[in-house]
Short mmCIF file of C-alpha atoms in Angstrom, two decimals:
data_model
loop_
_atom_site.label_atom_id
_atom_site.label_comp_id
_atom_site.label_asym_id
_atom_site.label_seq_id
_atom_site.Cartn_x
_atom_site.Cartn_y
_atom_site.Cartn_z
CA LEU A 41 189.46 -151.91 -32.31
CA CYS A 42 188.97 -148.55 -30.62
CA THR A 43 192.16 -147.62 -28.79
CA LYS A 44 192.89 -144.57 -26.62
CA ARG A 45 194.95 -143.09 -29.41
CA SER A 46 192.09 -143.39 -31.90
CA LYS A 47 189.68 -141.87 -29.36
CA ARG A 48 191.95 -138.86 -28.93
CA PHE A 49 192.21 -138.50 -32.70
CA LEU A 50 188.43 -138.57 -33.12
CA GLU A 51 187.96 -136.06 -30.31
CA ASN A 52 190.40 -133.65 -31.98
CA ARG A 53 188.56 -133.95 -35.29
CA GLY A 54 185.11 -133.68 -33.71
CA PRO A 55 183.07 -130.48 -33.30
CA LYS A 56 184.26 -128.03 -30.63
CA LEU A 57 182.85 -124.92 -29.02
CA THR A 58 186.05 -123.01 -29.75
CA GLU A 59 187.65 -123.84 -33.09
CA ASP A 60 191.33 -124.54 -33.48
CA VAL A 61 193.56 -122.17 -35.44
CA LYS A 62 192.68 -122.59 -39.10
CA SER A 63 195.31 -124.18 -41.31
CA ALA A 64 195.78 -123.63 -45.03
CA MET A 65 196.79 -125.93 -47.85
CA ILE A 66 199.12 -124.26 -50.34
CA MET A 67 198.91 -126.25 -53.56
CA LYS A 68 200.65 -126.05 -56.92
CA GLY A 69 198.94 -127.26 -60.04
CA GLY A 70 200.45 -129.47 -62.69
CA ASN A 71 201.76 -126.45 -64.62
CA THR A 72 203.04 -123.41 -62.74
CA SER A 73 205.21 -120.48 -63.72
CA GLN A 74 208.17 -119.13 -61.77
CA MET A 75 206.03 -116.12 -60.78
CA VAL A 76 203.30 -118.32 -59.26
CA THR A 77 205.80 -120.49 -57.37
CA GLN A 78 207.60 -117.49 -55.89
CA ALA A 79 204.32 -115.76 -55.04
CA LEU A 80 203.10 -118.81 -53.11
CA LYS A 81 206.34 -118.89 -51.12
CA ASP A 82 206.13 -115.17 -50.31
CA ILE A 83 202.53 -115.46 -49.10
CA CYS A 84 203.48 -118.37 -46.85
CA GLU A 85 206.43 -116.45 -45.42
CA LYS A 86 204.73 -113.11 -44.71
CA CYS A 87 201.20 -114.07 -43.74
CA SER A 88 201.92 -116.31 -40.75
CA LEU A 89 199.94 -119.25 -42.07
CA HIS A 90 199.89 -122.79 -40.76
CA PHE A 91 200.18 -124.50 -44.14
CA HIS A 92 200.85 -127.76 -45.92
CA PHE A 93 202.65 -127.26 -49.22
CA ARG A 94 202.03 -129.90 -51.90
CA LYS A 95 201.92 -130.33 -55.64
CA ASN A 96 198.81 -131.84 -57.14
CA ILE A 97 197.44 -132.12 -60.66
CA THR A 98 193.85 -131.01 -60.17
CA ARG A 99 191.33 -128.48 -61.41
CA PRO A 100 189.30 -127.22 -58.43
CA PHE A 101 186.46 -125.70 -60.48
CA GLU A 102 185.96 -128.88 -62.50
CA ASP A 103 186.51 -131.46 -59.75
CA SER A 104 186.99 -130.64 -56.05
CA THR A 105 187.08 -134.20 -54.69
CA SER A 106 190.89 -134.21 -54.37
CA LEU A 107 190.77 -130.91 -52.45
CA GLU A 108 188.20 -132.33 -50.05
CA PHE A 109 190.26 -135.52 -49.62
CA PHE A 110 193.46 -133.64 -48.75
CA SER A 111 191.49 -131.26 -46.51
CA LYS A 112 190.21 -134.17 -44.45
CA LYS A 113 193.64 -135.80 -44.39
CA THR A 114 195.51 -132.68 -43.21
CA ASP A 115 192.61 -131.09 -41.24
CA CYS A 116 192.81 -127.84 -43.27
CA SER A 117 189.82 -125.58 -43.85
CA LEU A 118 191.54 -123.06 -46.17
CA PHE A 119 193.45 -123.51 -49.40
CA LEU A 120 195.36 -121.52 -51.99
CA PHE A 121 195.86 -123.11 -55.38
CA GLY A 122 198.36 -121.74 -57.90
CA SER A 123 198.44 -122.66 -61.58
CA HIS A 124 199.46 -121.34 -64.97
CA ASN A 125 198.17 -122.10 -68.46
CA LYS A 126 197.61 -120.34 -71.76
CA LYS A 127 193.93 -119.63 -71.11
CA ARG A 128 194.41 -118.39 -67.52
CA PRO A 129 198.02 -117.35 -66.94
CA ASN A 130 199.42 -116.80 -63.44
CA ASN A 131 196.32 -117.96 -61.63
CA PHE A 132 195.44 -118.02 -57.91
CA ILE A 133 192.37 -119.73 -56.40
CA PHE A 134 191.51 -118.78 -52.82
CA GLY A 135 189.03 -121.08 -51.14
CA ARG A 136 187.67 -122.47 -47.90
CA LEU A 137 185.83 -125.57 -46.83
CA PHE A 138 183.01 -126.33 -44.42
CA ASP A 139 182.63 -129.83 -43.00
CA PHE A 140 185.38 -130.90 -45.48
CA HIS A 141 183.32 -129.74 -48.47
CA VAL A 142 184.11 -126.74 -50.66
CA LEU A 143 182.22 -123.67 -49.46
CA ASP A 144 183.68 -120.78 -51.50
CA MET A 145 186.24 -120.51 -54.30
CA ILE A 146 187.36 -117.29 -55.97
CA GLU A 147 189.83 -117.19 -58.85
CA LEU A 148 192.21 -114.23 -59.18
CA GLY A 149 194.62 -113.56 -62.00
CA ILE A 150 198.01 -111.99 -61.24
CA GLU A 151 198.65 -109.06 -63.59
CA LYS A 152 201.61 -107.56 -61.70
CA TYR A 153 203.75 -108.99 -58.92
CA VAL A 154 206.66 -107.61 -56.87
CA SER A 155 208.39 -110.19 -54.68
CA LEU A 156 209.81 -109.80 -51.18
CA SER A 157 213.39 -109.96 -52.40
CA GLU A 158 212.89 -107.08 -54.86
CA ILE A 159 212.00 -104.61 -52.07
CA LYS A 160 215.18 -104.02 -50.04
CA THR A 161 213.83 -102.99 -46.65
CA ASN A 162 213.65 -104.42 -43.15
CA LYS A 163 210.83 -106.95 -42.83
CA CYS A 164 208.41 -107.67 -40.00
CA PRO A 165 209.30 -110.54 -37.64
CA GLU A 166 207.87 -113.91 -38.53
CA GLY A 167 204.54 -114.63 -36.83
CA THR A 168 203.42 -110.98 -36.65
CA LYS A 169 199.63 -110.73 -36.70
CA PRO A 170 198.64 -108.45 -39.62
CA MET A 171 196.13 -105.61 -39.59
CA LEU A 172 193.73 -105.88 -42.54
CA VAL A 173 192.47 -102.76 -44.34
CA PHE A 174 189.91 -102.84 -47.17
CA ALA A 175 189.26 -99.79 -49.35
CA GLY A 176 186.91 -99.41 -52.27
CA GLU A 177 183.15 -99.24 -52.79
CA PRO A 178 182.82 -102.75 -54.37
CA PHE A 179 183.76 -104.36 -51.03
CA GLU A 180 180.56 -102.85 -49.58
CA THR A 181 178.13 -103.06 -52.51
CA ASP A 182 179.03 -105.96 -54.83
CA HIS A 183 178.03 -109.48 -53.69
CA GLU A 184 181.13 -111.22 -55.08
CA TYR A 185 183.49 -108.62 -53.63
CA LYS A 186 181.77 -108.93 -50.25
CA ARG A 187 182.44 -112.67 -50.24
CA LEU A 188 186.01 -112.06 -51.40
CA LYS A 189 186.54 -109.64 -48.50
CA ASN A 190 185.18 -112.18 -46.03
CA LEU A 191 187.36 -114.92 -47.51
CA LEU A 192 190.53 -112.79 -47.36
CA ILE A 193 189.83 -111.90 -43.73
CA ASP A 194 189.41 -115.58 -42.94
CA PHE A 195 192.62 -116.41 -44.80
CA PHE A 196 194.99 -113.73 -43.47
CA ARG A 197 193.72 -112.86 -39.98
CA GLY A 198 195.91 -115.38 -38.16
CA PRO A 199 195.27 -116.80 -34.68
CA THR A 200 192.90 -115.16 -32.21
CA VAL A 201 194.80 -113.52 -29.35
CA PRO A 202 193.45 -111.84 -26.18
CA ALA A 203 195.70 -108.77 -26.43
CA VAL A 204 198.37 -107.20 -28.66
CA ARG A 205 201.03 -104.75 -27.53
CA LEU A 206 201.43 -101.47 -29.41
CA SER A 207 204.84 -102.33 -30.86
CA GLY A 208 203.37 -105.58 -32.18
CA LEU A 209 201.01 -103.68 -34.51
CA GLU A 210 203.53 -103.27 -37.30
CA HIS A 211 202.26 -105.31 -40.26
CA VAL A 212 199.47 -103.94 -42.48
CA LEU A 213 197.85 -105.76 -45.40
CA HIS A 214 195.95 -103.28 -47.57
CA PHE A 215 193.41 -104.36 -50.21
CA THR A 216 191.98 -101.83 -52.66
CA ALA A 217 189.19 -102.54 -55.17
CA LEU A 218 189.26 -100.08 -58.08
CA ASP A 219 188.32 -100.28 -61.77
CA GLY A 220 187.71 -104.03 -61.71
CA LYS A 221 191.07 -104.82 -60.07
CA ILE A 222 192.19 -105.72 -56.56
CA PHE A 223 195.47 -104.25 -55.36
CA MET A 224 197.17 -106.01 -52.45
CA ARG A 225 199.99 -104.18 -50.66
CA SER A 226 202.00 -105.07 -47.57
CA TYR A 227 203.35 -102.33 -45.27
CA ARG A 228 205.39 -102.05 -42.10
CA CYS A 229 204.30 -99.52 -39.46
CA LEU A 230 207.06 -97.23 -38.22
CA LEU A 231 206.50 -95.47 -34.89
CA LYS A 232 208.16 -92.05 -35.05
CA LYS A 233 208.57 -89.40 -32.36
CA SER A 234 205.82 -86.81 -32.45
CA GLY A 235 206.59 -84.65 -29.41
CA CYS A 236 203.63 -86.03 -27.48
CA ARG A 237 202.55 -89.32 -25.95
CA THR A 238 200.95 -90.65 -29.16
CA PRO A 239 203.61 -91.63 -31.74
CA ARG A 240 203.49 -90.56 -35.38
CA ILE A 241 202.78 -93.43 -37.78
CA GLU A 242 204.53 -93.91 -41.12
CA LEU A 243 204.03 -96.80 -43.55
CA GLU A 244 206.89 -98.44 -45.42
CA GLU A 245 206.17 -100.94 -48.19
CA ILE A 246 207.87 -104.29 -47.57
CA GLY A 247 206.19 -106.54 -50.15
CA PRO A 248 204.95 -108.70 -51.65
CA SER A 249 202.56 -106.63 -53.78
CA PHE A 250 199.96 -107.94 -56.23
CA ASP A 251 197.64 -106.53 -58.86
CA PHE A 252 194.78 -109.03 -59.17
CA VAL A 253 191.88 -109.27 -61.57
CA LEU A 254 188.74 -111.18 -60.62
CA ARG A 255 188.02 -114.25 -62.79
CA ARG A 256 185.75 -117.18 -61.91
CA THR A 257 183.81 -117.62 -58.66
CA HIS A 258 182.09 -120.52 -56.92
CA LEU A 259 180.05 -119.19 -53.98
CA ALA A 260 177.96 -121.09 -51.48
CA SER A 261 174.21 -120.59 -51.32
CA GLU A 262 172.79 -118.26 -48.68
CA ASP A 263 171.39 -121.17 -46.62
CA LEU A 264 174.71 -123.03 -46.59
CA TYR A 265 176.59 -119.79 -45.87
CA LYS A 266 174.37 -119.10 -42.83
CA LEU A 267 174.81 -122.67 -41.63
CA ALA A 268 178.60 -122.33 -41.82
CA HIS A 269 178.44 -119.16 -39.69
CA LYS A 270 176.07 -120.61 -37.10
CA GLN A 271 177.34 -120.31 -33.53
CA PRO A 272 176.53 -122.75 -30.71
CA LYS A 273 174.26 -121.44 -27.97
CA ALA A 274 176.99 -121.85 -25.36
CA LEU A 275 179.13 -119.20 -27.11
CA LYS A 276 176.38 -116.65 -27.62
CA PRO A 277 176.55 -113.86 -25.01
CA LYS A 278 173.62 -113.92 -22.61
CA LYS A 279 171.44 -110.83 -22.73
CA LYS A 280 171.59 -108.82 -19.53
CA LYS A 281 168.45 -107.09 -18.34
CA ASN A 282 168.22 -103.30 -18.10
CA ILE A 283 171.53 -102.76 -19.94
CA SER A 284 171.75 -101.06 -23.33
CA HIS A 285 174.44 -99.59 -25.57
CA ASP A 286 174.40 -96.59 -27.88
CA ALA A 287 176.01 -96.24 -31.31
CA PHE A 288 179.38 -95.36 -29.77
CA GLY A 289 179.50 -98.41 -27.49
CA THR A 290 178.70 -96.53 -24.27
CA ARG A 291 176.88 -98.76 -21.78
CA PHE A 292 173.77 -97.52 -20.03
CA GLY A 293 172.11 -99.24 -17.07
CA ARG A 294 168.63 -98.84 -15.59
CA VAL A 295 168.24 -99.20 -11.81
CA HIS A 296 164.78 -99.82 -10.32
CA MET A 297 164.21 -98.24 -6.88
CA GLN A 298 161.27 -97.76 -4.52
CA LYS A 299 159.38 -94.46 -4.51
CA GLN A 300 161.25 -91.89 -2.42
CA ASP A 301 159.81 -89.17 -0.17
CA LEU A 302 161.70 -86.12 -1.37
CA SER A 303 160.38 -84.00 1.51
CA LYS A 304 162.61 -85.92 3.89
CA LEU A 305 165.61 -85.70 1.60
CA ARG A 306 168.47 -83.93 3.33
CA THR A 307 170.58 -81.73 1.13
CA ARG A 308 173.68 -79.77 1.89
CA LYS A 309 172.86 -76.33 3.28
CA MET A 310 175.14 -73.42 2.41
CA LYS A 311 175.54 -70.37 4.65
CA GLY A 312 174.98 -68.02 1.74
CA LEU A 313 171.50 -69.45 1.07
CA ARG A 314 170.24 -69.32 4.68
CA LYS A 315 167.51 -66.76 5.44
CA ARG A 316 167.66 -64.23 8.25
CA LYS A 317 165.35 -64.46 11.25
CA GLY A 318 163.46 -61.23 10.35
CA GLU A 319 162.76 -62.43 6.79
CA VAL A 320 161.48 -65.77 8.04
CA ALA A 321 159.06 -64.06 10.53
CA ALA A 322 157.75 -61.69 7.83
CA GLU A 323 157.11 -64.59 5.44
CA GLU A 324 155.23 -66.46 8.16
CA GLN A 325 153.00 -63.44 8.84
CA ASP A 326 152.29 -62.93 5.13
CA GLY A 327 151.61 -66.58 4.65
CA GLN A 328 148.98 -66.89 7.38
CA ALA A 329 145.61 -67.90 5.93
CA PRO A 330 142.60 -65.67 6.82
CA LYS A 331 140.16 -67.11 9.33
CA VAL A 332 136.68 -68.06 8.02
CA ALA A 333 133.66 -67.43 10.31
CA LYS A 334 131.04 -70.07 10.61
CA VAL A 335 127.50 -69.05 9.73
CA GLU A 336 124.59 -70.80 11.38
CA SER A 337 121.48 -71.31 9.37
#
């Protein structure tokens, strides 16, 4: 039987022009260390994620069916899996799904971790939308690091908002790729007096901080990746005629007008540019054309 409640449920799960806020599954493996458990809690607390926390004995790289099942059950398109074993200690797996099937998975090993409680400073309010900063050449040149950057943006960007006030820009997540490692730091922006209208910005580390090393990866093919990023035609901006933009975002418009007779164009006459009567009469005499006599043959 198809009831109104089931219809509403199917409509919510169906395709939409504007996607809902992405939710994340935070999962613990069968064996986890105290460091991994605390790190998962800190990420949930500071990164403003809509998450479902569960413990599940699974190995995402070997078998992802359980991940896809829980993704469909909880309507989550992102996941973070934490585990710990002798071969891969203190392990994180960041991943995302498309159409309830695994799209990308990237495994990171935690080499160094500083928790929130270890850094004794004032924290940002819960729900603050973070600013994401990526530094390092690998994020622009290496294929795996490019996908990792895109995945981290998808994971930590939070909900889409129309506007943000200046005092709300106070949480910064900084990722640095250097010497085969990824350093993740969390800062709080402090607005100091500068003697002018623009305040002086200082950064204060609030935690958590991680030193990651890249391990295994499972990346989608280029065709599947393009399909996942495909936008419906209704959301694509319509191209406006005769309007262009330069490299700095300045908008230029072209206006089509009829041909004008510039001889009838009236301009502003200044007293200093007017000619005297004597000068005008002399110019007229000089400008007279000589008369030509007709010759009869």
